[in-house]
Tab-separated table of C-alpha atoms and ligand atoms in Angstrom:
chain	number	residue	atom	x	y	z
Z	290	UNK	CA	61.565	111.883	113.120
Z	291	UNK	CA	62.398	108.265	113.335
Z	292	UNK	CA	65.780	107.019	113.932
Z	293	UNK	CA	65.800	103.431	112.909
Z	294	UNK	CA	68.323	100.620	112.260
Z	295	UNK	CA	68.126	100.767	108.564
Z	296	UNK	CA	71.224	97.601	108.357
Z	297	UNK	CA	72.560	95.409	110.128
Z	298	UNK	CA	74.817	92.167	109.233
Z	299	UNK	CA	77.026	89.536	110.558
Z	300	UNK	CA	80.061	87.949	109.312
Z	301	UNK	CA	79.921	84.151	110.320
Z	302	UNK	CA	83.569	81.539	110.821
Z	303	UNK	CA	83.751	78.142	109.757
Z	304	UNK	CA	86.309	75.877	110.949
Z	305	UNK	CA	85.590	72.053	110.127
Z	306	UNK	CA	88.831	70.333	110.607
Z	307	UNK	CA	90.588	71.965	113.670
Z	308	UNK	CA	94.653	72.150	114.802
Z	309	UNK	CA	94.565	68.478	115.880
Z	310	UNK	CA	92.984	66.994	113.090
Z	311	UNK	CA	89.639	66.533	114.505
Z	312	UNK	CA	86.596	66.334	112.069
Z	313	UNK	CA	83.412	67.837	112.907
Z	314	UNK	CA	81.409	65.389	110.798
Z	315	UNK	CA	77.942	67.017	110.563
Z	316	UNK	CA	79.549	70.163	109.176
Z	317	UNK	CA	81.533	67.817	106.955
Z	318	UNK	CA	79.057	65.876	105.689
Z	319	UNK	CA	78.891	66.188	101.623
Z	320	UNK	CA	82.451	67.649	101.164
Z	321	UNK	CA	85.652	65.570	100.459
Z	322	UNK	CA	85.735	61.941	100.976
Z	323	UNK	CA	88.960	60.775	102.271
Z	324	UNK	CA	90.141	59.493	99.083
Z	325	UNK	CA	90.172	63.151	97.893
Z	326	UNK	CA	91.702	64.486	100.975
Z	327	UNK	CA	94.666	61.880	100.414
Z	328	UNK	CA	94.910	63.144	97.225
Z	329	UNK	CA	94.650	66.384	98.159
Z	330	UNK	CA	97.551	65.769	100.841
Z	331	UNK	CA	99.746	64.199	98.280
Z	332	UNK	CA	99.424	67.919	96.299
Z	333	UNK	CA	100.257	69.438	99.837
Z	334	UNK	CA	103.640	67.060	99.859
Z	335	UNK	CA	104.435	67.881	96.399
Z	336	UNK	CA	103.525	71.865	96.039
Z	337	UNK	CA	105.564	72.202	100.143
Z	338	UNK	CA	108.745	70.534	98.098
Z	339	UNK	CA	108.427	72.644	94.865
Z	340	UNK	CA	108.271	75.852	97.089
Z	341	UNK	CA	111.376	74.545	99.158
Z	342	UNK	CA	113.567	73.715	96.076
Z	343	UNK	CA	112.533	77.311	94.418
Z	344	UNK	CA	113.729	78.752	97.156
Z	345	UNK	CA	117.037	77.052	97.146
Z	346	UNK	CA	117.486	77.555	93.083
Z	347	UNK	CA	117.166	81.973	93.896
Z	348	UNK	CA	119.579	81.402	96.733
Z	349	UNK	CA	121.807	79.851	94.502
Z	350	UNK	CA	121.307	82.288	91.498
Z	351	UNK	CA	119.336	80.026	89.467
Z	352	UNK	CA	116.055	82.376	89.855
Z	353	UNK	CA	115.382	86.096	90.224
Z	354	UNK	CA	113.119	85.685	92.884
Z	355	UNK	CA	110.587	83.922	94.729
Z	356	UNK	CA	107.168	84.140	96.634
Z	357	UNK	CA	107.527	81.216	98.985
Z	358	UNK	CA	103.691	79.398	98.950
Z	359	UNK	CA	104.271	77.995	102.698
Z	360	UNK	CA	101.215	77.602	104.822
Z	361	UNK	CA	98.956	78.493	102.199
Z	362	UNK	CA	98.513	75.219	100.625
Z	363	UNK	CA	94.760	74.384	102.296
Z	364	UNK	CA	93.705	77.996	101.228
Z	365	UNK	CA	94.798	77.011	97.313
Z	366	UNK	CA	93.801	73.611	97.022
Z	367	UNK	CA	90.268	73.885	98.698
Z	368	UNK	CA	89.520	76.315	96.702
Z	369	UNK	CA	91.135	74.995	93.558
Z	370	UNK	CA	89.383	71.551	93.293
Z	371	UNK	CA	85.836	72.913	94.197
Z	372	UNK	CA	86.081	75.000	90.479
Z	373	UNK	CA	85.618	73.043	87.790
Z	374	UNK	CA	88.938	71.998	85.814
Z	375	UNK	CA	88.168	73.173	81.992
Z	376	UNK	CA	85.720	75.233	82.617
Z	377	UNK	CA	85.710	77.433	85.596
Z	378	UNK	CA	88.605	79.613	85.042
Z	379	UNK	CA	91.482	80.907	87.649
Z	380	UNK	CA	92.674	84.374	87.698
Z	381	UNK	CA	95.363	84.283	90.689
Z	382	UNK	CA	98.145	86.585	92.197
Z	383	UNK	CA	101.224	84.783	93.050
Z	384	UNK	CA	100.618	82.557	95.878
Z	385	UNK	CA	98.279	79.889	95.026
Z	386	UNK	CA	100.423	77.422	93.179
Z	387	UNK	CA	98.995	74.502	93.905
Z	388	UNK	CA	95.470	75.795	92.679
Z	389	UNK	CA	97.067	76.618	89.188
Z	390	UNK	CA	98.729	72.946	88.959
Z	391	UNK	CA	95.533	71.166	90.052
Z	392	UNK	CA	93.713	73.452	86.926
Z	393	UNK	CA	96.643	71.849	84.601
Z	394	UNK	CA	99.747	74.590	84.575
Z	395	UNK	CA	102.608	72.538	83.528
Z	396	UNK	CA	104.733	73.286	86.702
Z	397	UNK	CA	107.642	74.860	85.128
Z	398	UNK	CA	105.852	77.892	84.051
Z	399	UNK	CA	105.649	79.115	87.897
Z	400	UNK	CA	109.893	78.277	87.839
Z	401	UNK	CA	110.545	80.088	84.259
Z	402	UNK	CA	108.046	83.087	85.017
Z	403	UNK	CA	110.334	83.622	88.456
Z	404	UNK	CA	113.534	83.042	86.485
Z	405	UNK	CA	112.422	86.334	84.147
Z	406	UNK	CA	111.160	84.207	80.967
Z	407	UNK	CA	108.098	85.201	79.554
Z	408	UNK	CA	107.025	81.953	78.327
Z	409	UNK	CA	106.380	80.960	81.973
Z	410	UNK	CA	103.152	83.468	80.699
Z	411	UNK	CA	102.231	81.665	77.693
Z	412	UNK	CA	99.157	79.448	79.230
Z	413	UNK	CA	99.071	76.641	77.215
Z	414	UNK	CA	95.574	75.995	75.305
Z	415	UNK	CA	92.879	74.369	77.485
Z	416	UNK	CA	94.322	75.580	80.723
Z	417	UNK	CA	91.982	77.946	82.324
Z	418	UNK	CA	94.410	80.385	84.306
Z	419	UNK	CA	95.464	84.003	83.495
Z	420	UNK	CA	99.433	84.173	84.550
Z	421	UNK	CA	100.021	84.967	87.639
Z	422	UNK	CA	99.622	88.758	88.760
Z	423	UNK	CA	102.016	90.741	89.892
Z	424	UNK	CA	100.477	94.198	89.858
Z	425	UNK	CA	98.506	94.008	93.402
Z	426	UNK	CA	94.657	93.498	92.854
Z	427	UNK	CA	94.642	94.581	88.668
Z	428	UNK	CA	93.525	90.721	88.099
Z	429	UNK	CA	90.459	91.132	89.886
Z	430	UNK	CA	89.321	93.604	87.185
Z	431	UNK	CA	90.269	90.584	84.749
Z	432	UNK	CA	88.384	88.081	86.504
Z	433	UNK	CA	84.909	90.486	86.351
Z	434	UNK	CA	85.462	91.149	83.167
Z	435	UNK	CA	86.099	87.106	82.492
Z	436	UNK	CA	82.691	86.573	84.731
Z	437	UNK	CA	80.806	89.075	82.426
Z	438	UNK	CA	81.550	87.103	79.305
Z	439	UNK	CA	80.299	83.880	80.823
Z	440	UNK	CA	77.035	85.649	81.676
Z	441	UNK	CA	76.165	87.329	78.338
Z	442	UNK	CA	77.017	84.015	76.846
Z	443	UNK	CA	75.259	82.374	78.719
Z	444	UNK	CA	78.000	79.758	80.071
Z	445	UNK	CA	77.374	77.869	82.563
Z	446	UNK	CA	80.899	78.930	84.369
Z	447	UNK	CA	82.777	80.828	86.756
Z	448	UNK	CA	85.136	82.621	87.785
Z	449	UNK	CA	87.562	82.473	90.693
Z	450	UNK	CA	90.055	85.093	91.522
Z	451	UNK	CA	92.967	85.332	94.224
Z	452	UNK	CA	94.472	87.825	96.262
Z	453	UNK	CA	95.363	89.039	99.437
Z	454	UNK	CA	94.934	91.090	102.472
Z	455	UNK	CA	96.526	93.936	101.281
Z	456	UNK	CA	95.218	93.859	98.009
Z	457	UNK	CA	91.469	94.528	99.309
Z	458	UNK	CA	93.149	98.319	100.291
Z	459	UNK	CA	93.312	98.771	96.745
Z	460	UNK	CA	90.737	100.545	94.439
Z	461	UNK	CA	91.175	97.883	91.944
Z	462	UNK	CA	89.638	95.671	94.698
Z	463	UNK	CA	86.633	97.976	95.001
Z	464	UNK	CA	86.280	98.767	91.554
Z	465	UNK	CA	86.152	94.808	90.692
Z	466	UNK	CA	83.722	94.035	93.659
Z	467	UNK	CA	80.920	96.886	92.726
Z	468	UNK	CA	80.843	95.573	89.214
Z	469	UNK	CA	80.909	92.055	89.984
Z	470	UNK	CA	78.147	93.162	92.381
Z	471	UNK	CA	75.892	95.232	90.425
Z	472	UNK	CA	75.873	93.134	86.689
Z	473	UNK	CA	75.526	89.997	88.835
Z	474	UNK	CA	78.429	88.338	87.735
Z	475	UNK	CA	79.623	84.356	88.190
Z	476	UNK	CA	83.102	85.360	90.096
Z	477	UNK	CA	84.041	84.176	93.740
Z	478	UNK	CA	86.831	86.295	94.933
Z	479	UNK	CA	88.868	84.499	97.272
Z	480	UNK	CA	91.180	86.335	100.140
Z	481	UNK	CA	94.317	84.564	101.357
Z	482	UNK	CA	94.259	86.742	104.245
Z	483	UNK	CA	97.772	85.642	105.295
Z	484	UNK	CA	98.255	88.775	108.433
Z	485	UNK	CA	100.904	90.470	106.212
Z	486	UNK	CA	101.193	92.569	102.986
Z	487	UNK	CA	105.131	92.311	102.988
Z	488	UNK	CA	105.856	94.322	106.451
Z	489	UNK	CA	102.928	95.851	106.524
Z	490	UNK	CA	100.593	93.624	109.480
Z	491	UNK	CA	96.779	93.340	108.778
Z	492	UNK	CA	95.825	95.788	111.902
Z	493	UNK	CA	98.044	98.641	110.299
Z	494	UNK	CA	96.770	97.381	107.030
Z	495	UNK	CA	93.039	98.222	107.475
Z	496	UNK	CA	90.718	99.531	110.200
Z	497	UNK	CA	88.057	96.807	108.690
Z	498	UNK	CA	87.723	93.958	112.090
Z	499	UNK	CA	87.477	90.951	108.796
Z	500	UNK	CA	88.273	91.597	105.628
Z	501	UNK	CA	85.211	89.433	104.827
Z	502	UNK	CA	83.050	92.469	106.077
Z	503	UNK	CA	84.110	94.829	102.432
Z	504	UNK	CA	82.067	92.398	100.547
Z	505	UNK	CA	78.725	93.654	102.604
Z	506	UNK	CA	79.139	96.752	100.865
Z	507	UNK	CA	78.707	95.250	97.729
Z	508	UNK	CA	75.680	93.117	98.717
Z	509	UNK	CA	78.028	90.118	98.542
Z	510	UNK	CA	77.360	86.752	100.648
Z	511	UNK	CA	80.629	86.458	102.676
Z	512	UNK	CA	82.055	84.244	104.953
Z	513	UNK	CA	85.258	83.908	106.763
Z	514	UNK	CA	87.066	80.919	107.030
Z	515	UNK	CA	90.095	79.157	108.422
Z	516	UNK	CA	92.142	78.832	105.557
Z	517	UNK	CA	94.118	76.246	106.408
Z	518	UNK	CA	91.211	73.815	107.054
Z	519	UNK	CA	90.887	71.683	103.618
Z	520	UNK	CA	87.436	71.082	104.201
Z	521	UNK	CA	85.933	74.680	105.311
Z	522	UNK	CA	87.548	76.116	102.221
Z	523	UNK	CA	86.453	73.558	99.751
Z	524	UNK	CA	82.734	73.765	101.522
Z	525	UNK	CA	82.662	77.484	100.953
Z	526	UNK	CA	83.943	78.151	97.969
Z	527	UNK	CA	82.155	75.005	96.502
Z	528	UNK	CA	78.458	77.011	97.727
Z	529	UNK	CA	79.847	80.074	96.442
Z	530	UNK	CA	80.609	78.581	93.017
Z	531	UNK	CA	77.077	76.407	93.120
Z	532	UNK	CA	75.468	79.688	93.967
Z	533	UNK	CA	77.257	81.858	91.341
Z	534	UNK	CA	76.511	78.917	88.428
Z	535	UNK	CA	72.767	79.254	89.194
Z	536	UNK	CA	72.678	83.174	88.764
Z	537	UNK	CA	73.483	84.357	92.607
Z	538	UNK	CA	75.914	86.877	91.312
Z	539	UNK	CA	79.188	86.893	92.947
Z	540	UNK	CA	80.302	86.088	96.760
Z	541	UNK	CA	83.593	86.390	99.086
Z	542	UNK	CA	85.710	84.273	101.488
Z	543	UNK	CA	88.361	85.227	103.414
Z	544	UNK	CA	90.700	82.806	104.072
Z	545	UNK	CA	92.484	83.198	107.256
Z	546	UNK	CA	95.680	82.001	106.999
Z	547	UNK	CA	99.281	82.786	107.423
Z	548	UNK	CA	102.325	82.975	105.280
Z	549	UNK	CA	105.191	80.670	106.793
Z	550	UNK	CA	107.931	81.992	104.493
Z	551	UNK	CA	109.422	85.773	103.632
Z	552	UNK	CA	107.055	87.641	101.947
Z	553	UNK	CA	109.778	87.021	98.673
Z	554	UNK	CA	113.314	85.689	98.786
Z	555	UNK	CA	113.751	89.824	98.384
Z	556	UNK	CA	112.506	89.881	102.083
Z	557	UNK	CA	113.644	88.539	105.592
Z	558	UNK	CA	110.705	88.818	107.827
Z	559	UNK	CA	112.849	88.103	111.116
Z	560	UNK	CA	113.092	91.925	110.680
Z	561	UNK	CA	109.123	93.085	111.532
Z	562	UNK	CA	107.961	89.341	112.785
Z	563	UNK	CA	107.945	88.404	116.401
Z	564	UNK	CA	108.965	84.706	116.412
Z	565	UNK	CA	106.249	83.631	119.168
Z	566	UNK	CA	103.863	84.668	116.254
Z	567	UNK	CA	105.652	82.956	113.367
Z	568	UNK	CA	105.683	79.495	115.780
Z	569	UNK	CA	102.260	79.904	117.140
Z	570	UNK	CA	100.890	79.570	113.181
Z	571	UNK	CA	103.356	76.821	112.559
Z	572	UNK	CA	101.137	74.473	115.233
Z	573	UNK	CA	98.629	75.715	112.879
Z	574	UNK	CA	99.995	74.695	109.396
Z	575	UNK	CA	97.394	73.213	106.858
Z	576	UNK	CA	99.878	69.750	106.654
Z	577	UNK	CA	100.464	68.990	110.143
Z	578	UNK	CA	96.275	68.625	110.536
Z	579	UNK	CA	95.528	67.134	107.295
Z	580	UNK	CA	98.004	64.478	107.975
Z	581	UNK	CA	96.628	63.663	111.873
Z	582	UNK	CA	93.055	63.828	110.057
Z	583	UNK	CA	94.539	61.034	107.989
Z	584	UNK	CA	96.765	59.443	110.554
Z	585	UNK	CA	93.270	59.145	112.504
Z	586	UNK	CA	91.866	57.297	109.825
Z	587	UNK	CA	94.463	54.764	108.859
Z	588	UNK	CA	94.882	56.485	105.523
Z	589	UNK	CA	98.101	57.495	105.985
Z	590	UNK	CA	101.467	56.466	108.523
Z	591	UNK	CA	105.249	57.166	108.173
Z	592	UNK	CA	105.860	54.614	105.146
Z	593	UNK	CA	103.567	56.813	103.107
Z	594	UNK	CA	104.902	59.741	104.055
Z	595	UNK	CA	108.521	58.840	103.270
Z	596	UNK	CA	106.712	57.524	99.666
Z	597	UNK	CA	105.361	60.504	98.909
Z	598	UNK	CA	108.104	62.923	100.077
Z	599	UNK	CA	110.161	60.755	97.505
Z	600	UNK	CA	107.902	61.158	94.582
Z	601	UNK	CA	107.534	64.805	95.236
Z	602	UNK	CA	111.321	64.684	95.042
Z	603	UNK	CA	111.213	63.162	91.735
Z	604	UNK	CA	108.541	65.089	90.625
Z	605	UNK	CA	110.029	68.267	91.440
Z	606	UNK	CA	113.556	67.609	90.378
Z	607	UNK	CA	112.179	66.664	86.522
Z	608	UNK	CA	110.477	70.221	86.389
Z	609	UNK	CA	113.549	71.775	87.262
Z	610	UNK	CA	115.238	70.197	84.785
Z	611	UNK	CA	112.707	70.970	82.109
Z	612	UNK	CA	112.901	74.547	83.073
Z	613	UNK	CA	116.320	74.997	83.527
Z	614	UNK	CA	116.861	72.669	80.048
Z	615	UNK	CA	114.510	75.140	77.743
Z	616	UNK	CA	116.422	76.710	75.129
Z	617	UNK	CA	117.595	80.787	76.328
Z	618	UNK	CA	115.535	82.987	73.979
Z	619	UNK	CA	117.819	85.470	72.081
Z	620	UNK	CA	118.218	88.956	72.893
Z	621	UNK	CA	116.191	89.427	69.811
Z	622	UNK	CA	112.927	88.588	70.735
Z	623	UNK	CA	112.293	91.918	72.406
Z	624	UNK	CA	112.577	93.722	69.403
Z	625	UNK	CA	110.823	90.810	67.099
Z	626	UNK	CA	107.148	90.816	68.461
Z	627	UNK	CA	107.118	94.371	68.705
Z	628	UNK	CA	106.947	95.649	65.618
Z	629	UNK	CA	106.260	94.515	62.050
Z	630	UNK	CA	108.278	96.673	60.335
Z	631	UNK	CA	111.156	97.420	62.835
Z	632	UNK	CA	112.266	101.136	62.499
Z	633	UNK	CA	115.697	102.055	61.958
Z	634	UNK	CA	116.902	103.093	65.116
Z	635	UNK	CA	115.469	100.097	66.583
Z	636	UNK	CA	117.375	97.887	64.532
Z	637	UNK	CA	120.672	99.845	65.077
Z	638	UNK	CA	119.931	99.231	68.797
Z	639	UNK	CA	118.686	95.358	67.840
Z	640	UNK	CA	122.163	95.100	66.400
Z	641	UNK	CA	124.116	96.818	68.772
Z	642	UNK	CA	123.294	94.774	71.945
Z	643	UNK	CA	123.509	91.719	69.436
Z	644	UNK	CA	127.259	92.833	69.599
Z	645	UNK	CA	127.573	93.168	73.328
Z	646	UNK	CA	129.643	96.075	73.170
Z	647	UNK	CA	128.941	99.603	72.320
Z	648	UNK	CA	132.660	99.679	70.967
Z	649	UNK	CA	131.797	97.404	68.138
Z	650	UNK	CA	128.763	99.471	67.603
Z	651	UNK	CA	128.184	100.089	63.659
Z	652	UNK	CA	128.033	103.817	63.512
Z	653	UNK	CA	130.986	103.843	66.166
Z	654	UNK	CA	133.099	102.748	63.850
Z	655	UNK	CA	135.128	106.029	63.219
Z	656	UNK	CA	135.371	106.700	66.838
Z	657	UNK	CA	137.437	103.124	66.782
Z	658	UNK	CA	139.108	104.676	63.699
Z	659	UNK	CA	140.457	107.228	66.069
Z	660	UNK	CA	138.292	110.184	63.974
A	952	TPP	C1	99.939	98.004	92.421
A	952	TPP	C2	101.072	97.539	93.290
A	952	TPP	N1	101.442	98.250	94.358
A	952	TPP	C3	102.454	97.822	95.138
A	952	TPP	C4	103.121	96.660	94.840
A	952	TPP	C5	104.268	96.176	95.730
A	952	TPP	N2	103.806	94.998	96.496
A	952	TPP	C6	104.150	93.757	96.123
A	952	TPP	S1	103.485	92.599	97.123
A	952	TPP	C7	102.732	93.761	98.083
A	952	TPP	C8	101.912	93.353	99.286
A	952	TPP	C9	100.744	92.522	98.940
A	952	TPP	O1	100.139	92.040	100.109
A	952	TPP	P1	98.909	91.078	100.043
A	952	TPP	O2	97.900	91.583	99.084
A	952	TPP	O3	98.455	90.841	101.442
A	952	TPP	O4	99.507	89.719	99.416
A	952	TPP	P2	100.617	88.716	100.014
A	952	TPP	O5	101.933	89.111	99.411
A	952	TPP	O6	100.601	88.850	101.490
A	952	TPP	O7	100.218	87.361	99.561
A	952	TPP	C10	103.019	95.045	97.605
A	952	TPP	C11	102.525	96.280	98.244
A	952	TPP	C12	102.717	95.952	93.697
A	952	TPP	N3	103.286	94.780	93.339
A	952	TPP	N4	101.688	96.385	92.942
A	953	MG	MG1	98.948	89.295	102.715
């Protein structure tokens, strides 16, 4: 009886910009010019200050809550402006905001979905993005489906979907992958494997040594990269798109990365977190080495920065303002797009909260009588 080696694989890393800002130009070659990283930088400035100010509008009770983007902001935009805007389409979880506004999502809608109105939801027309998710791992079920269509039609376009480390523990993850897998489909699922799913850390998480390695099961390329390098995120995924556009089916990258902030403005992660950890990924944050890479290159100095970090102000102040400006929907609402015909009882209780007090309630009226 033989006993043979019947598979074998390998996961491989790619890191192209490092911690210092240093470029290793042959891997580099073909990706972003430095106009586009500048650009790209600017987002960084901009998307860093949004995240800041929503945190500061929950602590003040402007917001319900908040899933602070920190330190992710390579891992989004890399990944964001290798997919096509208008025709690829985005199918995140909560933590890619930058990747949403580079694909056109007015920035308010993030601001009003956090402050509990819906209509952060509505995606206007021509924006390819499905709200954000905040079920763990049901959009990646979307995003095969999404792929599917593209491939009976024919379209040549794709699919990329977020999510993170813990997210890949759920069967929604495995479901999504195996189908993606087996019809082929155009969808590049993309892991912000940020080292924590809330307090849970990534060893507890799963037994799995990358969380690049699930895709093998699927017959998936995969690769693992360091998420917070611009340029090995935008290389992969941009392969991984080219690939899935000419009929290579689906592929995975893992993003390694780490999540600067609380898990939520629900959550203060001085409680699990050792600090030495939390400041040993802040010498690695995606800003501080896309700013030496441009600092190297005379692209960028203090002057800009200061420029920038005042247009971001701007920026982000004015979406505030639309946000917080849009007219309160009425209590109504909930009961208007339910039904066509609303029943009875519904519109007794449609009426009643319109009142605000069960003592003014219609059908209460004898008990106010003192029947
Ligand atoms: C189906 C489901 N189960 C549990 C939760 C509660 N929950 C919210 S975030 C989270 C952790 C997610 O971790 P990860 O996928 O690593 O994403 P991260 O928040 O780190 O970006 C959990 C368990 C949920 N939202 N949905
Ligand atoms: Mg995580």
């Amino acid at each position: 009886m033989p006993r043979k080696v019947v598979y074998e694989a390998r996961v491989e890393y790619v890191q192209i910009l490092d911690e210092e800002g240093r470029l290793d130009a042959r891997l580099a070659a073909g990706t972003l010019t430095d106009e586009q990283v500048a650009f790209l930088y600017e987002q960084m400035v901009i998307c860093r200050q949004y995240d800041e100010v929503a945190f500061k509008l929950q602590r003040s009770g402007r917001m319900g809550t908040y899933p602070q983007n920190k330190g992710q902001e390579a891992a989004a935009l890399g990944s964001g402006f290798a997919a096509k805007k208008g025709a690829d389409f985005l199918v995140p979880c909560y933590r890619e905001n930058a990747a949403l506004f580079l694909h056109g999502l007015p920035m308010e809608h993030i601001l009003l979905h956090w402050m509990g109105d819906e209509r952060g939801n509505q995606i206007p027309e021509g924006v390819n993005v499905t709200p954000i998710s905040i079920p763990i791992g049901t959009q990646m079920l979307h995003a095969t489906g999404i792929a599917w269509a593209y491939k009976i039609r024919r379209e040549p376009r794709c699919v990329i979907t977020y999510f993170g480390d813990g997210a890949t523990s759920e069967g929604d993850f495995h479901e999504a992958a195996n189908f993606a897998s087996t019809l082929q489909v155009p969808c590049v699922f993309f892991c912000q494997n940020n080292q924590w799913a809330i307090s849970v850390p990534r060893e507890t998480q799963t037994a799995s040594e990358t969380i690049a390695q699930k895709a093998l099961a699927y017959g998936m390329p995969t690769v693992q990269v360091d998420g917070n390098d611009l340029f090995a995120v935008y290389k992969e995924t941009r392969d991984a798109l080219d690939r899935a556009r000419s009929g290579g089916g689906p592929s995975f990258i893992e993003a390694v990365t780490y999540r600067l902030g609380d898990h939520t403005t629900a959550d203060d992660a001085r409680r699990y977190r050792d600090p030495e950890e939390v400041a040993a990924w802040q010498q690695k944050d995606p800003m501080i080495r896309t700013r030496k890479y441009l600092e190297s290159k005379g692209l960028w100095d203090d002057n800009r920065q200061r420029a920038a970090e005042e247009r971001a102000k701007a920026i982000v102040q004015e979406v505030v303002r639309t946000a917080e400006g849009i007219e309160k929907p009425t209590t109504d609402d909930i009961f208007n797009f339910t039904f066509a015909d609303l029943p009875a009882e519904i519109a007794r209780q449609r009426d009643t909260l319109r009142t605000s007090s069960i003592g003014q309630e219609p059908t209460q009226a004898a008990l106010r009588a003192g029947h």
